[in-house]
Amino acid sequence: MRQFPFDGHKLPAQLSNCFSGDQSLMDVVVYAVDFDRRCCHDPEWDVCVPEVDRKGPAETVIYLPVQRYHFYYTLNFVVFMFFLNLIGLTGFAVATDDVADRIAISATVALAAIAYKLFCSDVLPKINYNTALDWYILLSFLWIFLLNSYFATASSHFLFNFGGDSAASEAEVRAFTKEEERVACGSLTCLAIGIFAGWPLFRYFVVKRDWAVVDPNATEDPYILYLFCENVFFLKNMLRM
């Protein structure tokens, strides 16, 4: 599930004979595997075209690939965190020397993100590695940390440059402040957009590559599972009679 919520799984159905004495008399040949999509409808999963893997005369595995619908997670997690990060950029509208007001805005965004992360923990899969959605949330928290760090250190940075220079005019300080703020705001905005843009790029380059052989548009017509078994072990009992 490292690609969650773009993950897909292959559900196996194994047809085999576990009795070693009868395996030589069994030959399972699967001619076709299809299904009725109306019976397999699921609001969270898209049922794809089945696959057949014939491992030998006595063993055949039928895989039913399913792929998760990602729209719910993209809308309620990714888009929400993106707009929450953009709200933090409103702190640049506050004067540079009003550090308390700026940190109040960024800290409020951080607390909202933490509360939302606790809510998301009940929905996300509990596994011992990070999924794609976990990495996105982690990068969003890193962005909020950078925003808080800048708001906390911006005023001291300006004092370091102009605090001991009494000859610096108000116009010079204002020009430096405006340029510095423009660079910081632009960099943080581009970083937030880059984190958000990486989400569809990940789906296009990684998921499409791994699931390129699977056609999700299976037919809507009902089908039957056709199995043809030659020389199965129960014929052995008939011959003894």
PDB file of C-alpha atoms in Angstrom:
ATOM      1  CA  MET A   1       0.000   0.000   0.000  1.00  0.00           C
ATOM      2  CA  ARG A   2       2.920   2.372  -0.530  1.00  0.00           C
ATOM      3  CA  GLN A   3       0.960   4.096  -3.306  1.00  0.00           C
ATOM      4  CA  PHE A   4      -2.191   4.620  -1.211  1.00  0.00           C
ATOM      5  CA  PRO A   5      -4.709   5.936  -2.261  1.00  0.00           C
ATOM      6  CA  PHE A   6      -3.544   5.066  -5.786  1.00  0.00           C
ATOM      7  CA  ASP A   7      -2.902   1.469  -4.797  1.00  0.00           C
ATOM      8  CA  GLY A   8      -4.166  -1.617  -6.531  1.00  0.00           C
ATOM      9  CA  HIS A   9      -4.280  -5.251  -5.496  1.00  0.00           C
ATOM     10  CA  LYS A  10      -4.588  -8.599  -7.225  1.00  0.00           C
ATOM     11  CA  LEU A  11      -6.963 -10.936  -5.413  1.00  0.00           C
ATOM     12  CA  PRO A  12      -5.869 -14.543  -6.079  1.00  0.00           C
ATOM     13  CA  ALA A  13      -8.038 -17.630  -6.499  1.00  0.00           C
ATOM     14  CA  GLN A  14      -5.889 -20.759  -6.573  1.00  0.00           C
ATOM     15  CA  LEU A  15      -7.062 -23.924  -8.322  1.00  0.00           C
ATOM     16  CA  SER A  16      -4.761 -26.796  -7.406  1.00  0.00           C
ATOM     17  CA  ASN A  17      -4.523 -30.357  -6.156  1.00  0.00           C
ATOM     18  CA  CYS A  18      -2.610 -30.742  -2.899  1.00  0.00           C
ATOM     19  CA  PHE A  19      -2.388 -34.545  -3.059  1.00  0.00           C
ATOM     20  CA  SER A  20       0.957 -35.489  -4.554  1.00  0.00           C
ATOM     21  CA  GLY A  21      -0.241 -38.920  -5.651  1.00  0.00           C
ATOM     22  CA  ASP A  22      -2.968 -37.493  -7.880  1.00  0.00           C
ATOM     23  CA  GLN A  23      -1.167 -34.443  -9.293  1.00  0.00           C
ATOM     24  CA  SER A  24       0.133 -36.429 -12.266  1.00  0.00           C
ATOM     25  CA  LEU A  25      -3.453 -37.316 -13.215  1.00  0.00           C
ATOM     26  CA  MET A  26      -4.745 -33.747 -13.133  1.00  0.00           C
ATOM     27  CA  ASP A  27      -4.587 -31.122 -15.852  1.00  0.00           C
ATOM     28  CA  VAL A  28      -6.456 -27.857 -15.191  1.00  0.00           C
ATOM     29  CA  VAL A  29      -6.943 -25.653 -18.242  1.00  0.00           C
ATOM     30  CA  VAL A  30      -8.720 -22.311 -17.799  1.00  0.00           C
ATOM     31  CA  TYR A  31     -10.106 -21.224 -21.138  1.00  0.00           C
ATOM     32  CA  ALA A  32     -11.649 -17.926 -20.048  1.00  0.00           C
ATOM     33  CA  VAL A  33     -12.230 -15.937 -16.882  1.00  0.00           C
ATOM     34  CA  ASP A  34     -14.810 -13.190 -16.888  1.00  0.00           C
ATOM     35  CA  PHE A  35     -17.247 -11.810 -14.390  1.00  0.00           C
ATOM     36  CA  ASP A  36     -20.403  -9.789 -14.018  1.00  0.00           C
ATOM     37  CA  ARG A  37     -19.367  -6.263 -13.026  1.00  0.00           C
ATOM     38  CA  ARG A  38     -22.855  -5.616 -11.698  1.00  0.00           C
ATOM     39  CA  CYS A  39     -22.264  -8.258  -9.013  1.00  0.00           C
ATOM     40  CA  CYS A  40     -18.787  -6.912  -8.174  1.00  0.00           C
ATOM     41  CA  HIS A  41     -19.708  -3.240  -7.854  1.00  0.00           C
ATOM     42  CA  ASP A  42     -17.977  -1.478  -4.971  1.00  0.00           C
ATOM     43  CA  PRO A  43     -17.938   2.298  -4.324  1.00  0.00           C
ATOM     44  CA  GLU A  44     -14.277   2.205  -3.213  1.00  0.00           C
ATOM     45  CA  TRP A  45     -12.761  -0.231  -5.705  1.00  0.00           C
ATOM     46  CA  ASP A  46     -12.701  -0.513  -9.478  1.00  0.00           C
ATOM     47  CA  VAL A  47     -12.747  -4.137 -10.613  1.00  0.00           C
ATOM     48  CA  CYS A  48     -10.388  -4.705 -13.543  1.00  0.00           C
ATOM     49  CA  VAL A  49      -9.895  -7.450 -16.101  1.00  0.00           C
ATOM     50  CA  PRO A  50      -9.017 -10.862 -14.568  1.00  0.00           C
ATOM     51  CA  GLU A  51      -5.684 -12.533 -15.255  1.00  0.00           C
ATOM     52  CA  VAL A  52      -4.760 -16.226 -15.426  1.00  0.00           C
ATOM     53  CA  ASP A  53      -1.380 -17.608 -14.356  1.00  0.00           C
ATOM     54  CA  ARG A  54      -0.961 -21.306 -15.196  1.00  0.00           C
ATOM     55  CA  LYS A  55       1.846 -22.539 -12.968  1.00  0.00           C
ATOM     56  CA  GLY A  56       1.565 -26.166 -14.029  1.00  0.00           C
ATOM     57  CA  PRO A  57      -0.846 -28.961 -14.921  1.00  0.00           C
ATOM     58  CA  ALA A  58      -2.056 -29.235 -11.320  1.00  0.00           C
ATOM     59  CA  GLU A  59      -2.076 -25.554 -10.348  1.00  0.00           C
ATOM     60  CA  THR A  60      -3.612 -22.443 -11.884  1.00  0.00           C
ATOM     61  CA  VAL A  61      -4.030 -19.074 -10.188  1.00  0.00           C
ATOM     62  CA  ILE A  62      -6.727 -16.613 -11.250  1.00  0.00           C
ATOM     63  CA  TYR A  63      -6.094 -12.989 -10.260  1.00  0.00           C
ATOM     64  CA  LEU A  64      -8.859 -10.407  -9.977  1.00  0.00           C
ATOM     65  CA  PRO A  65      -7.147  -6.968 -10.029  1.00  0.00           C
ATOM     66  CA  VAL A  66      -8.863  -4.140  -8.165  1.00  0.00           C
ATOM     67  CA  GLN A  67      -7.818  -0.497  -8.072  1.00  0.00           C
ATOM     68  CA  ARG A  68      -8.870   2.007  -5.443  1.00  0.00           C
ATOM     69  CA  TYR A  69     -10.874   5.120  -6.332  1.00  0.00           C
ATOM     70  CA  HIS A  70      -8.723   8.024  -5.134  1.00  0.00           C
ATOM     71  CA  PHE A  71     -11.122  10.963  -5.556  1.00  0.00           C
ATOM     72  CA  TYR A  72     -12.376  10.901  -1.948  1.00  0.00           C
ATOM     73  CA  TYR A  73      -8.872  11.039  -0.483  1.00  0.00           C
ATOM     74  CA  THR A  74      -7.626  13.600  -2.990  1.00  0.00           C
ATOM     75  CA  LEU A  75     -10.491  15.979  -2.288  1.00  0.00           C
ATOM     76  CA  ASN A  76     -10.747  15.590   1.489  1.00  0.00           C
ATOM     77  CA  PHE A  77      -7.049  15.294   2.332  1.00  0.00           C
ATOM     78  CA  VAL A  78      -4.815  16.711  -0.403  1.00  0.00           C
ATOM     79  CA  VAL A  79      -6.915  19.681  -1.506  1.00  0.00           C
ATOM     80  CA  PHE A  80      -7.832  20.537   2.081  1.00  0.00           C
ATOM     81  CA  MET A  81      -4.184  20.603   3.220  1.00  0.00           C
ATOM     82  CA  PHE A  82      -3.242  22.708   0.196  1.00  0.00           C
ATOM     83  CA  PHE A  83      -5.792  25.421   0.983  1.00  0.00           C
ATOM     84  CA  LEU A  84      -4.855  25.244   4.658  1.00  0.00           C
ATOM     85  CA  ASN A  85      -1.262  26.015   3.698  1.00  0.00           C
ATOM     86  CA  LEU A  86      -2.375  28.918   1.531  1.00  0.00           C
ATOM     87  CA  ILE A  87      -4.204  30.405   4.518  1.00  0.00           C
ATOM     88  CA  GLY A  88      -0.848  30.632   6.279  1.00  0.00           C
ATOM     89  CA  LEU A  89       0.416  32.954   3.545  1.00  0.00           C
ATOM     90  CA  THR A  90      -1.997  35.624   4.764  1.00  0.00           C
ATOM     91  CA  GLY A  91       0.559  36.327   7.492  1.00  0.00           C
ATOM     92  CA  PHE A  92       2.587  38.257   4.922  1.00  0.00           C
ATOM     93  CA  ALA A  93      -0.186  40.868   4.927  1.00  0.00           C
ATOM     94  CA  VAL A  94       0.787  41.739   8.519  1.00  0.00           C
ATOM     95  CA  ALA A  95       3.640  44.182   9.138  1.00  0.00           C
ATOM     96  CA  THR A  96       7.075  42.635   9.561  1.00  0.00           C
ATOM     97  CA  ASP A  97       7.609  43.965  13.070  1.00  0.00           C
ATOM     98  CA  ASP A  98       4.272  42.523  14.284  1.00  0.00           C
ATOM     99  CA  VAL A  99       5.833  39.166  15.051  1.00  0.00           C
ATOM    100  CA  ALA A 100       3.126  38.120  17.507  1.00  0.00           C
ATOM    101  CA  ASP A 101       0.332  38.625  14.975  1.00  0.00           C
ATOM    102  CA  ARG A 102       2.231  36.752  12.284  1.00  0.00           C
ATOM    103  CA  ILE A 103       3.036  33.808  14.512  1.00  0.00           C
ATOM    104  CA  ALA A 104      -0.579  33.768  15.716  1.00  0.00           C
ATOM    105  CA  ILE A 105      -1.718  33.166  12.131  1.00  0.00           C
ATOM    106  CA  SER A 106       0.895  30.524  11.337  1.00  0.00           C
ATOM    107  CA  ALA A 107       0.437  28.806  14.712  1.00  0.00           C
ATOM    108  CA  THR A 108      -3.321  28.647  14.147  1.00  0.00           C
ATOM    109  CA  VAL A 109      -2.683  26.952  10.806  1.00  0.00           C
ATOM    110  CA  ALA A 110      -0.295  24.510  12.493  1.00  0.00           C
ATOM    111  CA  LEU A 111      -2.830  23.637  15.202  1.00  0.00           C
ATOM    112  CA  ALA A 112      -5.542  23.142  12.590  1.00  0.00           C
ATOM    113  CA  ALA A 113      -3.229  20.843  10.625  1.00  0.00           C
ATOM    114  CA  ILE A 114      -2.400  18.824  13.756  1.00  0.00           C
ATOM    115  CA  ALA A 115      -6.082  18.438  14.636  1.00  0.00           C
ATOM    116  CA  TYR A 116      -6.847  17.350  11.087  1.00  0.00           C
ATOM    117  CA  LYS A 117      -3.950  14.870  11.139  1.00  0.00           C
ATOM    118  CA  LEU A 118      -5.405  13.243  14.249  1.00  0.00           C
ATOM    119  CA  PHE A 119      -8.728  12.953  12.456  1.00  0.00           C
ATOM    120  CA  CYS A 120      -7.051  11.472   9.374  1.00  0.00           C
ATOM    121  CA  SER A 121      -5.289   8.845  11.482  1.00  0.00           C
ATOM    122  CA  ASP A 122      -8.610   7.040  11.910  1.00  0.00           C
ATOM    123  CA  VAL A 123      -9.085   6.834   8.138  1.00  0.00           C
ATOM    124  CA  LEU A 124      -5.563   6.132   6.902  1.00  0.00           C
ATOM    125  CA  PRO A 125      -4.263   2.540   6.970  1.00  0.00           C
ATOM    126  CA  LYS A 126      -2.235   1.680  10.080  1.00  0.00           C
ATOM    127  CA  ILE A 127       0.928   0.174   8.619  1.00  0.00           C
ATOM    128  CA  ASN A 128       4.610   0.404   9.523  1.00  0.00           C
ATOM    129  CA  TYR A 129       5.693   2.443   6.481  1.00  0.00           C
ATOM    130  CA  ASN A 130       4.682   5.698   4.841  1.00  0.00           C
ATOM    131  CA  THR A 131       2.201   5.742   2.002  1.00  0.00           C
ATOM    132  CA  ALA A 132       1.997   8.411  -0.692  1.00  0.00           C
ATOM    133  CA  LEU A 133      -0.637  10.274   1.310  1.00  0.00           C
ATOM    134  CA  ASP A 134       1.526  10.122   4.458  1.00  0.00           C
ATOM    135  CA  TRP A 135       4.431  11.702   2.576  1.00  0.00           C
ATOM    136  CA  TYR A 136       2.177  14.464   1.293  1.00  0.00           C
ATOM    137  CA  ILE A 137       0.931  15.294   4.797  1.00  0.00           C
ATOM    138  CA  LEU A 138       4.504  15.161   6.117  1.00  0.00           C
ATOM    139  CA  LEU A 139       5.697  17.620   3.451  1.00  0.00           C
ATOM    140  CA  SER A 140       2.769  19.897   4.264  1.00  0.00           C
ATOM    141  CA  PHE A 141       3.810  19.947   7.928  1.00  0.00           C
ATOM    142  CA  LEU A 142       7.381  20.719   6.870  1.00  0.00           C
ATOM    143  CA  TRP A 143       6.065  23.672   4.863  1.00  0.00           C
ATOM    144  CA  ILE A 144       4.142  24.952   7.917  1.00  0.00           C
ATOM    145  CA  PHE A 145       7.328  24.618   9.990  1.00  0.00           C
ATOM    146  CA  LEU A 146       9.271  26.721   7.470  1.00  0.00           C
ATOM    147  CA  LEU A 147       6.519  29.348   7.516  1.00  0.00           C
ATOM    148  CA  ASN A 148       6.582  29.577  11.319  1.00  0.00           C
ATOM    149  CA  SER A 149      10.372  29.718  11.331  1.00  0.00           C
ATOM    150  CA  TYR A 150      10.427  32.595   8.872  1.00  0.00           C
ATOM    151  CA  PHE A 151       7.826  34.627  10.751  1.00  0.00           C
ATOM    152  CA  ALA A 152       9.724  34.081  14.015  1.00  0.00           C
ATOM    153  CA  THR A 153      13.145  35.091  12.640  1.00  0.00           C
ATOM    154  CA  ALA A 154      12.253  37.752  10.063  1.00  0.00           C
ATOM    155  CA  SER A 155      12.254  40.671  12.500  1.00  0.00           C
ATOM    156  CA  SER A 156      15.586  39.680  14.052  1.00  0.00           C
ATOM    157  CA  HIS A 157      17.067  39.380  10.562  1.00  0.00           C
ATOM    158  CA  PHE A 158      16.058  42.932   9.767  1.00  0.00           C
ATOM    159  CA  LEU A 159      17.430  44.192  13.083  1.00  0.00           C
ATOM    160  CA  PHE A 160      20.721  42.437  12.335  1.00  0.00           C
ATOM    161  CA  ASN A 161      21.023  44.283   9.040  1.00  0.00           C
ATOM    162  CA  PHE A 162      19.889  47.725  10.170  1.00  0.00           C
ATOM    163  CA  GLY A 163      19.882  47.696  13.971  1.00  0.00           C
ATOM    164  CA  GLY A 164      23.381  49.165  14.320  1.00  0.00           C
ATOM    165  CA  ASP A 165      23.181  51.468  11.312  1.00  0.00           C
ATOM    166  CA  SER A 166      21.657  54.719  12.465  1.00  0.00           C
ATOM    167  CA  ALA A 167      22.349  56.284   9.091  1.00  0.00           C
ATOM    168  CA  ALA A 168      20.044  53.897   7.289  1.00  0.00           C
ATOM    169  CA  SER A 169      17.057  55.818   6.107  1.00  0.00           C
ATOM    170  CA  GLU A 170      13.494  54.662   6.547  1.00  0.00           C
ATOM    171  CA  ALA A 171      13.174  54.324   2.777  1.00  0.00           C
ATOM    172  CA  GLU A 172      16.168  51.947   2.637  1.00  0.00           C
ATOM    173  CA  VAL A 173      14.792  49.792   5.423  1.00  0.00           C
ATOM    174  CA  ARG A 174      11.365  49.722   3.782  1.00  0.00           C
ATOM    175  CA  ALA A 175      12.841  48.817   0.388  1.00  0.00           C
ATOM    176  CA  PHE A 176      14.920  46.017   1.900  1.00  0.00           C
ATOM    177  CA  THR A 177      11.928  44.722   3.835  1.00  0.00           C
ATOM    178  CA  LYS A 178       9.685  44.764   0.791  1.00  0.00           C
ATOM    179  CA  GLU A 179      12.189  42.902  -1.365  1.00  0.00           C
ATOM    180  CA  GLU A 180      12.937  40.337   1.334  1.00  0.00           C
ATOM    181  CA  GLU A 181       9.253  39.721   1.946  1.00  0.00           C
ATOM    182  CA  ARG A 182       8.589  39.346  -1.762  1.00  0.00           C
ATOM    183  CA  VAL A 183      11.282  36.685  -2.110  1.00  0.00           C
ATOM    184  CA  ALA A 184      10.111  34.781   0.978  1.00  0.00           C
ATOM    185  CA  CYS A 185       6.439  34.896   0.017  1.00  0.00           C
ATOM    186  CA  GLY A 186       7.185  33.844  -3.553  1.00  0.00           C
ATOM    187  CA  SER A 187       9.436  30.982  -2.449  1.00  0.00           C
ATOM    188  CA  LEU A 188       6.930  29.616   0.060  1.00  0.00           C
ATOM    189  CA  THR A 189       4.089  29.942  -2.444  1.00  0.00           C
ATOM    190  CA  CYS A 190       6.032  28.069  -5.130  1.00  0.00           C
ATOM    191  CA  LEU A 191       6.956  25.386  -2.599  1.00  0.00           C
ATOM    192  CA  ALA A 192       3.318  24.917  -1.550  1.00  0.00           C
ATOM    193  CA  ILE A 193       2.195  24.688  -5.176  1.00  0.00           C
ATOM    194  CA  GLY A 194       5.055  22.290  -5.941  1.00  0.00           C
ATOM    195  CA  ILE A 195       4.028  19.942  -3.124  1.00  0.00           C
ATOM    196  CA  PHE A 196       0.440  20.014  -4.358  1.00  0.00           C
ATOM    197  CA  ALA A 197       1.466  19.547  -8.016  1.00  0.00           C
ATOM    198  CA  GLY A 198       3.571  16.537  -7.097  1.00  0.00           C
ATOM    199  CA  TRP A 199       0.410  14.627  -6.215  1.00  0.00           C
ATOM    200  CA  PRO A 200      -1.041  14.246  -9.754  1.00  0.00           C
ATOM    201  CA  LEU A 201       2.478  13.815 -11.171  1.00  0.00           C
ATOM    202  CA  PHE A 202       3.042  10.888  -8.814  1.00  0.00           C
ATOM    203  CA  ARG A 203      -0.183   9.283  -9.976  1.00  0.00           C
ATOM    204  CA  TYR A 204       0.650   9.781 -13.656  1.00  0.00           C
ATOM    205  CA  PHE A 205       4.244   8.514 -13.656  1.00  0.00           C
ATOM    206  CA  VAL A 206       4.133   5.809 -10.971  1.00  0.00           C
ATOM    207  CA  VAL A 207       0.619   4.405 -10.939  1.00  0.00           C
ATOM    208  CA  LYS A 208       0.100   4.477 -14.681  1.00  0.00           C
ATOM    209  CA  ARG A 209       3.368   2.602 -15.114  1.00  0.00           C
ATOM    210  CA  ASP A 210       2.518  -0.127 -12.622  1.00  0.00           C
ATOM    211  CA  TRP A 211      -1.047  -0.589 -13.875  1.00  0.00           C
ATOM    212  CA  ALA A 212      -0.464  -0.055 -17.583  1.00  0.00           C
ATOM    213  CA  VAL A 213      -1.298  -3.681 -18.417  1.00  0.00           C
ATOM    214  CA  VAL A 214      -4.642  -3.603 -16.615  1.00  0.00           C
ATOM    215  CA  ASP A 215      -7.673  -2.375 -18.492  1.00  0.00           C
ATOM    216  CA  PRO A 216     -10.124  -0.951 -15.927  1.00  0.00           C
ATOM    217  CA  ASN A 217     -12.883  -0.641 -18.530  1.00  0.00           C
ATOM    218  CA  ALA A 218     -14.033  -4.229 -18.402  1.00  0.00           C
ATOM    219  CA  THR A 219     -17.231  -5.098 -20.193  1.00  0.00           C
ATOM    220  CA  GLU A 220     -20.557  -4.611 -18.476  1.00  0.00           C
ATOM    221  CA  ASP A 221     -21.994  -7.838 -19.906  1.00  0.00           C
ATOM    222  CA  PRO A 222     -22.408 -10.855 -17.594  1.00  0.00           C
ATOM    223  CA  TYR A 223     -20.015 -13.745 -18.116  1.00  0.00           C
ATOM    224  CA  ILE A 224     -19.506 -17.216 -16.747  1.00  0.00           C
ATOM    225  CA  LEU A 225     -16.307 -18.751 -15.436  1.00  0.00           C
ATOM    226  CA  TYR A 226     -15.336 -21.541 -17.843  1.00  0.00           C
ATOM    227  CA  LEU A 227     -13.141 -24.330 -16.466  1.00  0.00           C
ATOM    228  CA  PHE A 228     -12.046 -27.449 -18.304  1.00  0.00           C
ATOM    229  CA  CYS A 229     -10.314 -30.161 -16.274  1.00  0.00           C
ATOM    230  CA  GLU A 230      -8.868 -33.241 -17.934  1.00  0.00           C
ATOM    231  CA  ASN A 231      -7.942 -36.457 -16.117  1.00  0.00           C
ATOM    232  CA  VAL A 232      -8.929 -35.141 -12.711  1.00  0.00           C
ATOM    233  CA  PHE A 233      -8.370 -37.436  -9.772  1.00  0.00           C
ATOM    234  CA  PHE A 234     -12.002 -38.599  -9.440  1.00  0.00           C
ATOM    235  CA  LEU A 235     -11.646 -40.413 -12.784  1.00  0.00           C
ATOM    236  CA  LYS A 236      -9.128 -42.618 -11.046  1.00  0.00           C
ATOM    237  CA  ASN A 237     -11.838 -43.900  -8.718  1.00  0.00           C
ATOM    238  CA  MET A 238     -14.172 -44.522 -11.651  1.00  0.00           C
ATOM    239  CA  LEU A 239     -11.545 -46.647 -13.391  1.00  0.00           C
ATOM    240  CA  ARG A 240     -11.120 -48.779 -10.278  1.00  0.00           C
ATOM    241  CA  MET A 241     -14.812 -49.651 -10.368  1.00  0.00           C
TER     242      MET A 241
END
